[in-house]
Short mmCIF file of C-alpha atoms in Angstrom, two decimals:
data_model
loop_
_atom_site.label_atom_id
_atom_site.label_comp_id
_atom_site.label_asym_id
_atom_site.label_seq_id
_atom_site.Cartn_x
_atom_site.Cartn_y
_atom_site.Cartn_z
CA UNK X 14 0.00 0.00 0.00
CA UNK X 15 1.19 3.53 -0.65
CA UNK X 16 1.81 5.65 2.41
CA UNK X 17 1.03 9.20 3.45
CA UNK X 18 3.83 11.56 2.59
CA UNK X 19 5.15 14.53 4.52
CA UNK X 20 2.57 16.81 2.94
CA UNK X 21 -0.35 14.72 4.16
CA UNK X 22 -1.57 17.29 6.68
CA UNK X 23 -1.73 19.92 3.96
CA UNK X 24 -3.65 17.87 1.45
CA UNK X 25 -6.02 15.94 3.73
CA UNK X 26 -8.63 18.68 3.53
CA UNK X 27 -8.19 18.96 -0.22
CA UNK X 28 -8.60 15.24 -0.74
CA UNK X 29 -11.64 15.12 1.50
CA UNK X 30 -13.27 17.77 -0.66
CA UNK X 31 -12.47 15.79 -3.78
CA UNK X 32 -14.74 12.79 -3.33
CA UNK X 33 -18.04 11.77 -1.86
CA UNK X 34 -18.53 8.70 0.31
CA UNK X 35 -21.11 6.77 -1.72
CA UNK X 36 -18.49 5.32 -4.09
CA UNK X 37 -20.16 6.46 -7.29
CA UNK X 38 -22.65 4.65 -9.52
CA UNK X 39 -22.53 0.90 -10.14
CA UNK X 40 -21.06 -0.35 -13.38
CA UNK X 41 -23.64 -0.38 -16.18
CA UNK X 42 -22.44 -2.39 -19.23
CA UNK X 43 -24.67 -0.32 -21.51
CA UNK X 44 -22.78 2.81 -20.49
CA UNK X 45 -19.29 1.52 -21.32
CA UNK X 46 -17.89 3.64 -24.14
CA UNK X 47 -16.51 7.05 -24.97
CA UNK X 48 -13.16 8.32 -23.75
CA UNK X 49 -11.57 7.06 -20.54
CA UNK X 50 -8.35 8.58 -19.20
CA UNK X 51 -5.65 6.66 -17.34
CA UNK X 52 -2.68 8.22 -15.53
CA UNK X 53 0.24 5.95 -14.76
CA UNK X 54 3.74 6.09 -13.32
CA UNK X 55 6.76 5.97 -15.58
CA UNK X 56 6.82 2.42 -16.90
CA UNK X 57 9.92 0.57 -18.13
CA UNK X 58 7.58 -1.84 -19.93
CA UNK X 59 5.28 0.51 -21.90
CA UNK X 60 4.02 -2.26 -24.17
CA UNK X 61 1.80 -3.51 -21.31
CA UNK X 62 -0.53 -0.52 -21.20
CA UNK X 63 -0.31 -0.13 -24.96
CA UNK X 64 -1.65 -3.70 -25.26
CA UNK X 65 -4.31 -3.01 -22.58
CA UNK X 66 -5.45 0.03 -24.55
CA UNK X 67 -5.67 -1.94 -27.80
CA UNK X 68 -7.46 -4.88 -26.18
CA UNK X 69 -9.95 -2.78 -24.23
CA UNK X 70 -10.83 -0.65 -27.25
CA UNK X 71 -11.35 -3.83 -29.28
CA UNK X 72 -13.59 -5.34 -26.60
CA UNK X 73 -15.67 -2.17 -26.34
CA UNK X 74 -15.93 -0.60 -29.83
CA UNK X 75 -16.27 3.16 -29.72
CA UNK X 76 -14.16 3.43 -26.59
CA UNK X 77 -10.88 5.37 -26.50
CA UNK X 78 -8.29 4.96 -23.73
CA UNK X 79 -6.11 8.04 -23.22
CA UNK X 80 -2.81 7.15 -21.51
CA UNK X 81 -0.79 9.78 -19.64
CA UNK X 82 2.60 8.98 -18.12
CA UNK X 83 3.45 10.97 -14.97
CA UNK X 84 6.87 11.05 -13.25
CA UNK X 85 6.70 9.37 -9.86
CA UNK X 86 8.16 12.30 -7.94
CA UNK X 87 5.31 14.54 -9.06
CA UNK X 88 2.49 12.00 -9.24
CA UNK X 89 0.91 12.45 -5.81
CA UNK X 90 0.89 16.25 -6.07
CA UNK X 91 -0.63 16.09 -9.55
CA UNK X 92 -3.39 13.74 -8.39
CA UNK X 93 -4.09 15.79 -5.24
CA UNK X 94 -4.39 18.94 -7.32
CA UNK X 95 -6.70 17.21 -9.81
CA UNK X 96 -8.91 15.85 -7.03
CA UNK X 97 -9.24 19.29 -5.46
CA UNK X 98 -10.26 20.70 -8.84
CA UNK X 99 -12.76 17.85 -9.34
CA UNK X 100 -10.84 16.88 -12.49
CA UNK X 101 -8.98 13.65 -11.71
CA UNK X 102 -8.35 11.04 -14.40
CA UNK X 103 -10.96 8.34 -14.74
CA UNK X 104 -8.40 5.70 -13.73
CA UNK X 105 -5.06 6.06 -11.98
CA UNK X 106 -2.40 4.29 -9.98
CA UNK X 107 -3.54 4.36 -6.34
CA UNK X 108 -0.36 5.60 -4.72
CA UNK X 109 -1.91 6.89 -1.50
CA UNK X 110 -4.29 4.97 0.82
CA UNK X 111 -5.75 8.26 2.04
CA UNK X 112 -7.43 8.61 -1.36
CA UNK X 113 -9.47 5.52 -0.47
CA UNK X 114 -10.32 6.71 3.03
CA UNK X 115 -11.29 10.20 1.85
CA UNK X 116 -13.78 8.79 -0.66
CA UNK X 117 -11.77 9.85 -3.70
CA UNK X 118 -11.75 6.29 -5.10
CA UNK X 119 -14.77 4.18 -6.00
CA UNK X 120 -15.10 0.76 -4.32
CA UNK X 121 -14.94 -2.02 -6.89
CA UNK X 122 -17.28 -4.53 -5.24
CA UNK X 123 -19.87 -4.31 -8.00
CA UNK X 124 -17.50 -4.79 -10.94
CA UNK X 125 -15.67 -7.60 -9.11
CA UNK X 126 -19.03 -9.37 -8.83
CA UNK X 127 -20.36 -8.67 -12.32
CA UNK X 128 -17.06 -9.57 -14.02
CA UNK X 129 -16.57 -12.66 -11.86
CA UNK X 130 -13.11 -11.52 -10.75
CA UNK X 131 -11.67 -14.13 -8.40
CA UNK X 132 -9.72 -11.95 -6.00
CA UNK X 133 -9.01 -14.99 -3.82
CA UNK X 134 -6.67 -16.17 -6.58
CA UNK X 135 -4.61 -12.98 -6.38
CA UNK X 136 -1.60 -12.50 -4.13
CA UNK X 137 -3.06 -11.36 -0.82
CA UNK X 138 -0.04 -9.29 0.24
CA UNK X 139 -0.38 -7.18 -2.90
CA UNK X 140 -4.17 -7.06 -2.70
CA UNK X 141 -4.09 -5.89 0.93
CA UNK X 142 -2.75 -2.55 -0.33
CA UNK X 143 -6.06 -2.05 -2.17
CA UNK X 144 -8.23 -2.85 0.84
CA UNK X 145 -9.87 -0.27 3.04
CA UNK X 146 -12.59 -1.13 5.56
CA UNK X 147 -13.35 -4.44 3.87
CA UNK X 148 -13.70 -3.06 0.34
CA UNK X 149 -11.26 -3.19 -2.57
CA UNK X 150 -10.52 0.11 -4.31
CA UNK X 151 -7.87 -1.03 -6.76
CA UNK X 152 -6.78 -4.13 -8.65
CA UNK X 153 -3.68 -5.12 -10.59
CA UNK X 154 -2.01 -7.50 -12.99
CA UNK X 155 1.59 -7.89 -11.79
CA UNK X 156 3.37 -9.87 -9.09
CA UNK X 157 6.34 -7.68 -8.23
CA UNK X 158 8.17 -9.46 -5.42
CA UNK X 159 11.15 -8.90 -3.14
CA UNK X 160 12.84 -12.26 -2.52
CA UNK X 161 16.25 -13.74 -1.81
CA UNK X 162 17.82 -14.09 -5.26
CA UNK X 163 21.13 -15.94 -5.57
CA UNK X 164 23.78 -16.92 -8.11
CA UNK X 165 23.87 -20.72 -8.32
CA UNK X 166 27.21 -20.74 -10.12
CA UNK X 167 28.86 -18.84 -7.27
CA UNK X 168 27.23 -21.13 -4.69
CA UNK X 169 28.65 -24.12 -6.55
CA UNK X 170 32.07 -22.52 -6.72
CA UNK X 171 32.03 -21.85 -2.97
CA UNK X 172 30.64 -25.35 -2.30
CA UNK X 173 27.69 -23.92 -0.36
CA UNK X 174 24.29 -25.64 -0.51
CA UNK X 175 21.41 -23.66 -2.04
CA UNK X 176 18.85 -22.12 0.34
CA UNK X 177 15.45 -23.85 0.35
CA UNK X 178 12.66 -22.32 -1.74
CA UNK X 179 9.85 -23.73 0.39
CA UNK X 180 10.74 -22.27 3.80
CA UNK X 181 12.65 -19.26 5.13
CA UNK X 182 16.03 -19.44 6.83
CA UNK X 183 16.51 -17.73 10.16
CA UNK X 184 18.65 -14.60 10.13
CA UNK X 185 21.46 -16.58 11.79
CA UNK X 186 21.33 -19.27 9.10
CA UNK X 187 21.39 -16.55 6.46
CA UNK X 188 24.45 -14.95 8.05
CA UNK X 189 26.26 -18.29 8.32
CA UNK X 190 25.60 -18.90 4.62
CA UNK X 191 26.77 -15.39 3.69
CA UNK X 192 30.02 -15.83 5.60
CA UNK X 193 30.64 -19.22 4.02
CA UNK X 194 30.14 -17.71 0.57
CA UNK X 195 32.53 -14.86 1.33
CA UNK X 196 35.13 -17.28 2.65
CA UNK X 197 34.87 -19.47 -0.41
CA UNK X 198 34.78 -16.69 -3.00
CA UNK X 199 37.37 -14.21 -1.79
CA UNK X 200 36.68 -10.84 -3.40
CA UNK X 201 32.97 -11.57 -4.00
CA UNK X 202 30.45 -10.29 -1.44
CA UNK X 203 28.50 -13.05 0.26
CA UNK X 204 25.16 -11.26 0.66
CA UNK X 205 23.29 -7.96 0.54
CA UNK X 206 20.08 -7.15 2.38
CA UNK X 207 19.97 -3.50 3.40
CA UNK X 208 17.90 -2.40 6.36
CA UNK X 209 15.36 -5.12 7.27
CA UNK X 210 12.41 -2.73 7.61
CA UNK X 211 12.44 -2.48 3.79
CA UNK X 212 11.63 -6.17 3.21
CA UNK X 213 10.65 -7.98 6.42
CA UNK X 214 7.12 -8.48 7.71
CA UNK X 215 6.12 -5.19 9.34
CA UNK X 216 5.01 -7.22 12.35
CA UNK X 217 8.69 -7.60 13.24
CA UNK X 218 8.70 -3.86 14.04
CA UNK X 219 5.03 -3.10 14.77
CA UNK X 220 2.12 -4.53 16.74
CA UNK X 221 -0.56 -6.45 14.87
CA UNK X 222 -2.79 -3.36 14.75
CA UNK X 223 0.05 -1.18 13.46
CA UNK X 224 -0.25 1.26 16.37
CA UNK X 225 2.76 0.34 18.47
CA UNK X 226 6.44 0.28 17.53
CA UNK X 227 8.16 0.95 20.87
CA UNK X 228 8.70 -2.39 22.58
CA UNK X 229 8.77 -4.26 19.28
CA UNK X 230 11.44 -2.52 17.21
CA UNK X 231 13.67 -2.68 20.28
CA UNK X 232 12.82 -6.19 21.47
CA UNK X 233 15.57 -8.80 21.56
CA UNK X 234 14.69 -10.59 18.32
CA UNK X 235 14.45 -7.43 16.21
CA UNK X 236 17.60 -5.91 17.68
CA UNK X 237 19.34 -9.21 16.93
CA UNK X 238 18.13 -8.96 13.33
CA UNK X 239 19.86 -5.59 12.99
CA UNK X 240 22.96 -6.78 14.85
CA UNK X 241 23.45 -9.74 12.53
CA UNK X 242 22.94 -7.80 9.30
CA UNK X 243 25.07 -4.88 10.48
CA UNK X 244 27.81 -7.33 11.43
CA UNK X 245 27.90 -8.61 7.84
CA UNK X 246 28.47 -5.05 6.68
CA UNK X 247 31.18 -4.29 9.24
CA UNK X 248 33.02 -7.50 8.31
CA UNK X 249 32.75 -6.69 4.60
CA UNK X 250 30.71 -9.81 3.93
CA UNK X 251 28.09 -7.41 2.55
CA UNK X 252 28.66 -4.24 0.51
CA UNK X 253 28.97 -1.08 2.56
CA UNK X 254 26.02 1.36 2.46
CA UNK X 255 28.09 3.62 0.19
CA UNK X 256 28.86 0.75 -2.20
CA UNK X 257 25.22 -0.34 -2.25
CA UNK X 258 24.21 3.24 -3.03
CA UNK X 259 26.53 3.36 -6.03
CA UNK X 260 25.70 -0.06 -7.49
CA UNK X 261 22.36 -1.81 -6.96
CA UNK X 262 22.26 -5.38 -5.61
CA UNK X 263 20.75 -6.53 -8.91
CA UNK X 264 23.66 -5.10 -10.87
CA UNK X 265 26.17 -6.62 -8.45
CA UNK X 266 24.50 -10.01 -8.86
CA UNK X 267 24.61 -9.71 -12.64
CA UNK X 268 28.29 -8.81 -12.64
CA UNK X 269 29.27 -11.76 -10.43
CA UNK X 270 30.39 -9.50 -7.55
CA UNK X 271 27.65 -10.68 -5.18
CA UNK X 272 26.41 -14.18 -4.38
CA UNK X 273 22.92 -13.47 -2.98
CA UNK X 274 20.68 -10.51 -2.22
CA UNK X 275 17.24 -9.67 -0.89
CA UNK X 276 16.01 -7.57 -3.76
CA UNK X 277 13.54 -7.10 -6.60
CA UNK X 278 13.19 -10.52 -8.20
CA UNK X 279 12.45 -9.43 -11.73
CA UNK X 280 15.37 -7.01 -12.10
CA UNK X 281 17.86 -9.33 -10.41
CA UNK X 282 16.82 -12.31 -12.53
CA UNK X 283 17.24 -10.25 -15.68
CA UNK X 284 20.76 -9.09 -14.80
CA UNK X 285 21.83 -12.61 -13.79
CA UNK X 286 20.54 -14.04 -17.06
CA UNK X 287 22.29 -11.29 -19.01
CA UNK X 288 25.49 -12.26 -17.17
CA UNK X 289 24.95 -15.89 -18.26
CA UNK X 290 24.57 -17.05 -14.65
CA UNK X 291 22.17 -19.65 -13.30
CA UNK X 292 20.01 -18.25 -10.53
CA UNK X 293 17.64 -19.34 -7.82
CA UNK X 294 15.15 -17.88 -5.36
CA UNK X 295 14.32 -18.35 -1.68
CA UNK X 296 12.16 -16.55 0.90
CA UNK X 297 13.79 -13.69 2.81
CA UNK X 298 15.05 -14.77 6.25
CA UNK X 299 12.99 -14.43 9.42
CA UNK X 300 14.03 -13.37 12.91
CA UNK X 301 13.86 -16.82 14.49
CA UNK X 302 12.83 -20.41 13.86
CA UNK X 303 9.07 -20.84 13.61
CA UNK X 304 8.34 -17.32 12.37
CA UNK X 305 5.98 -17.14 9.41
CA UNK X 306 7.46 -16.56 5.99
CA UNK X 307 6.79 -13.14 4.51
CA UNK X 308 7.41 -12.09 0.92
CA UNK X 309 6.59 -8.53 0.00
CA UNK X 310 4.58 -8.33 -3.23
CA UNK X 311 3.54 -5.13 -4.95
CA UNK X 312 1.36 -4.68 -7.99
CA UNK X 313 0.10 -2.05 -10.44
CA UNK X 314 -2.72 -0.76 -8.25
CA UNK X 315 -5.27 0.80 -10.61
CA UNK X 316 -8.50 2.28 -9.33
CA UNK X 317 -11.36 4.46 -10.58
CA UNK X 318 -11.73 7.97 -9.16
CA UNK X 319 -15.08 8.96 -7.67
CA UNK X 320 -15.13 12.17 -9.72
CA UNK X 321 -14.38 10.30 -12.95
CA UNK X 322 -16.15 11.76 -15.98
CA UNK X 323 -16.78 8.26 -17.33
CA UNK X 324 -17.28 6.09 -14.22
CA UNK X 325 -18.76 2.96 -15.81
CA UNK X 326 -15.99 2.75 -18.39
CA UNK X 327 -13.40 3.54 -15.71
CA UNK X 328 -14.48 0.55 -13.63
CA UNK X 329 -14.61 -1.64 -16.72
CA UNK X 330 -11.03 -0.67 -17.56
CA UNK X 331 -9.83 -1.55 -14.04
CA UNK X 332 -11.62 -4.88 -14.35
CA UNK X 333 -9.97 -5.49 -17.73
CA UNK X 334 -6.52 -4.87 -16.24
CA UNK X 335 -7.30 -7.31 -13.42
CA UNK X 336 -8.50 -10.06 -15.76
CA UNK X 337 -7.23 -9.93 -19.32
CA UNK X 338 -4.37 -7.75 -18.11
CA UNK X 339 -2.88 -10.74 -16.29
CA UNK X 340 -2.63 -12.64 -19.57
CA UNK X 341 -1.17 -9.57 -21.27
CA UNK X 342 1.48 -9.31 -18.54
CA UNK X 343 2.52 -12.86 -19.14
CA UNK X 344 2.38 -12.97 -22.92
CA UNK X 345 3.46 -9.46 -23.93
CA UNK X 346 5.98 -8.56 -21.23
CA UNK X 347 7.00 -11.97 -19.81
CA UNK X 348 6.31 -10.67 -16.30
CA UNK X 349 4.67 -12.71 -13.52
CA UNK X 350 0.89 -12.10 -13.32
CA UNK X 351 -0.93 -11.27 -10.10
CA UNK X 352 -3.32 -14.19 -10.56
CA UNK X 353 -1.51 -17.00 -8.73
CA UNK X 354 -3.31 -19.66 -10.80
CA UNK X 355 -1.40 -18.38 -13.86
CA UNK X 356 2.06 -18.42 -12.28
CA UNK X 357 2.76 -22.04 -13.24
CA UNK X 358 2.17 -21.13 -16.88
CA UNK X 359 4.50 -18.12 -16.49
CA UNK X 360 7.18 -20.35 -14.97
CA UNK X 361 6.87 -23.10 -17.58
CA UNK X 362 9.86 -25.45 -17.48
CA UNK X 363 12.20 -22.79 -16.10
CA UNK X 364 13.62 -24.14 -12.82
CA UNK X 365 14.44 -20.71 -11.43
CA UNK X 366 10.94 -19.39 -12.08
CA UNK X 367 9.45 -22.50 -10.51
CA UNK X 368 11.44 -21.65 -7.39
CA UNK X 369 9.94 -18.15 -7.42
CA UNK X 370 6.46 -19.70 -7.52
CA UNK X 371 7.40 -21.91 -4.55
CA UNK X 372 8.75 -18.90 -2.66
CA UNK X 373 5.56 -16.91 -3.24
CA UNK X 374 3.46 -19.81 -1.96
CA UNK X 375 5.24 -19.71 1.43
CA UNK X 376 3.81 -16.29 2.29
CA UNK X 377 0.13 -16.28 3.21
CA UNK X 378 -0.54 -13.30 5.48
CA UNK X 379 -1.66 -9.97 4.03
CA UNK X 380 0.59 -7.01 4.61
CA UNK X 381 0.16 -4.79 7.68
CA UNK X 382 -1.15 -1.26 7.15
CA UNK X 383 0.77 1.47 8.96
CA UNK X 384 -0.06 5.07 7.98
CA UNK X 385 2.99 7.08 7.00
CA UNK X 386 5.12 3.94 7.24
CA UNK X 387 8.18 5.27 5.43
CA UNK X 388 8.13 8.52 7.37
CA UNK X 389 7.91 6.64 10.68
CA UNK X 390 10.86 4.33 9.96
CA UNK X 391 13.02 6.75 7.95
CA UNK X 392 15.55 7.31 10.73
CA UNK X 393 16.04 3.55 11.04
CA UNK X 394 17.58 3.62 7.57
CA UNK X 395 20.18 6.17 8.65
CA UNK X 396 20.83 4.26 11.86
CA UNK X 397 21.30 1.02 9.96
CA UNK X 398 23.92 2.62 7.72
CA UNK X 399 25.78 3.74 10.84
CA UNK X 400 25.50 0.26 12.34
CA UNK X 401 26.87 -1.35 9.18
CA UNK X 402 29.94 0.90 9.27
CA UNK X 403 30.53 0.45 13.00
CA UNK X 404 29.52 4.03 13.87
CA UNK X 405 26.50 3.00 15.94
CA UNK X 406 25.69 0.18 18.32
CA UNK X 407 22.48 -1.56 17.18
CA UNK X 408 20.98 -2.17 20.61
CA UNK X 409 21.86 1.20 22.06
CA UNK X 410 20.81 3.23 19.04
CA UNK X 411 17.52 1.40 18.45
CA UNK X 412 16.59 1.52 22.14
CA UNK X 413 17.29 5.25 22.21
CA UNK X 414 15.30 5.86 19.02
CA UNK X 415 12.24 3.76 19.94
CA UNK X 416 10.33 6.50 21.87
CA UNK X 417 10.72 8.97 19.00
CA UNK X 418 9.58 6.32 16.52
CA UNK X 419 6.48 5.80 18.65
CA UNK X 420 5.83 9.54 18.78
CA UNK X 421 6.03 9.75 14.97
CA UNK X 422 3.72 6.76 14.64
CA UNK X 423 1.18 8.35 16.98
CA UNK X 424 1.21 11.53 14.88
CA UNK X 425 0.68 9.57 11.67
CA UNK X 426 -2.29 7.74 13.17
CA UNK X 427 -3.77 11.03 14.36
CA UNK X 428 -3.44 12.44 10.83
CA UNK X 429 -5.00 9.31 9.35
CA UNK X 430 -7.96 9.38 11.73
CA UNK X 431 -8.65 13.01 10.88
CA UNK X 432 -9.19 12.16 7.21
CA UNK X 433 -12.93 12.31 6.61
#
């Protein structure tokens, strides 16, 4: 789910003015037609939406889909401004959950029912970012996952066994493997993970209701998580924060300078294949034995705006992306679809892709909603960099920071609850 940015307090009133609470009219098939506008983030695979446009216009003759690409750094401001002016696009990427809460997005219950969309077949972590108060306000077509990707050729060279695809390692097992890889490969880094708040289950840092961070971020198991990962950085088993900033983990994997990384699966797989390496996938590690596996999955979250000029066609377009769009993802862009029942077809006979499917099946729980998540945890990123270079003690720095993290979380919840 997208998260409220620093300007949330300024725009809450504007967003609240932009939409009513009734969710707009139900989808009427007889009213599908005319022009429907769609705003999207910069896309490295533009042929997807081009194919969606062509397919949707063919399915509904007389309909025109107008596509507008918007840079990510200006997207939220552009949408907020359009909502305030009552002139949003018909369909857009749902970057901010506050748009759902403020009534600026239409719930999709009716079109999900009429189109027979089986949301239970979609990845529930990704779909949870479209859920507000028991209703879905966006749908998607892509399984974009963050997993443990590794170079099988380097594992073989170091004589280290591959990590299992069907269950997560503990953080200690991960560290032992990383050190063995480093020892066996010399000038190759054993592993790269970055700060764990970027990929682990948010329940490692927050309470189950998302309202408490103090007492969890600084409990023994989470502090240990930071201690272990920071130790890999200090011992040069992992790239330093500065090195990771200069060269992405995916690029390091593809150049043979890194044996394994917790990173974007699709990009890492592509660079490894371009480097002529065999690759595999495993779930990210967990704090301790018995913890549930968690694999973050994001998707192209498209929803219909309440003030859409063409609401029936807007909902129909979202439904098309969530149904036929999954096939288009697979066939036109070779990307994994959001519909889990189609993943086996995407994987085919490719062993590495089959491992990705196994990894995804280990993670069952939806993601945890925390308003302003990235703002709340931002200082943890800076602290982690200091830990990894030996400038900060993990336990002391996290314990000291925990009360301020809780204060920031309380403020974000207050802002969220004031959205009407």
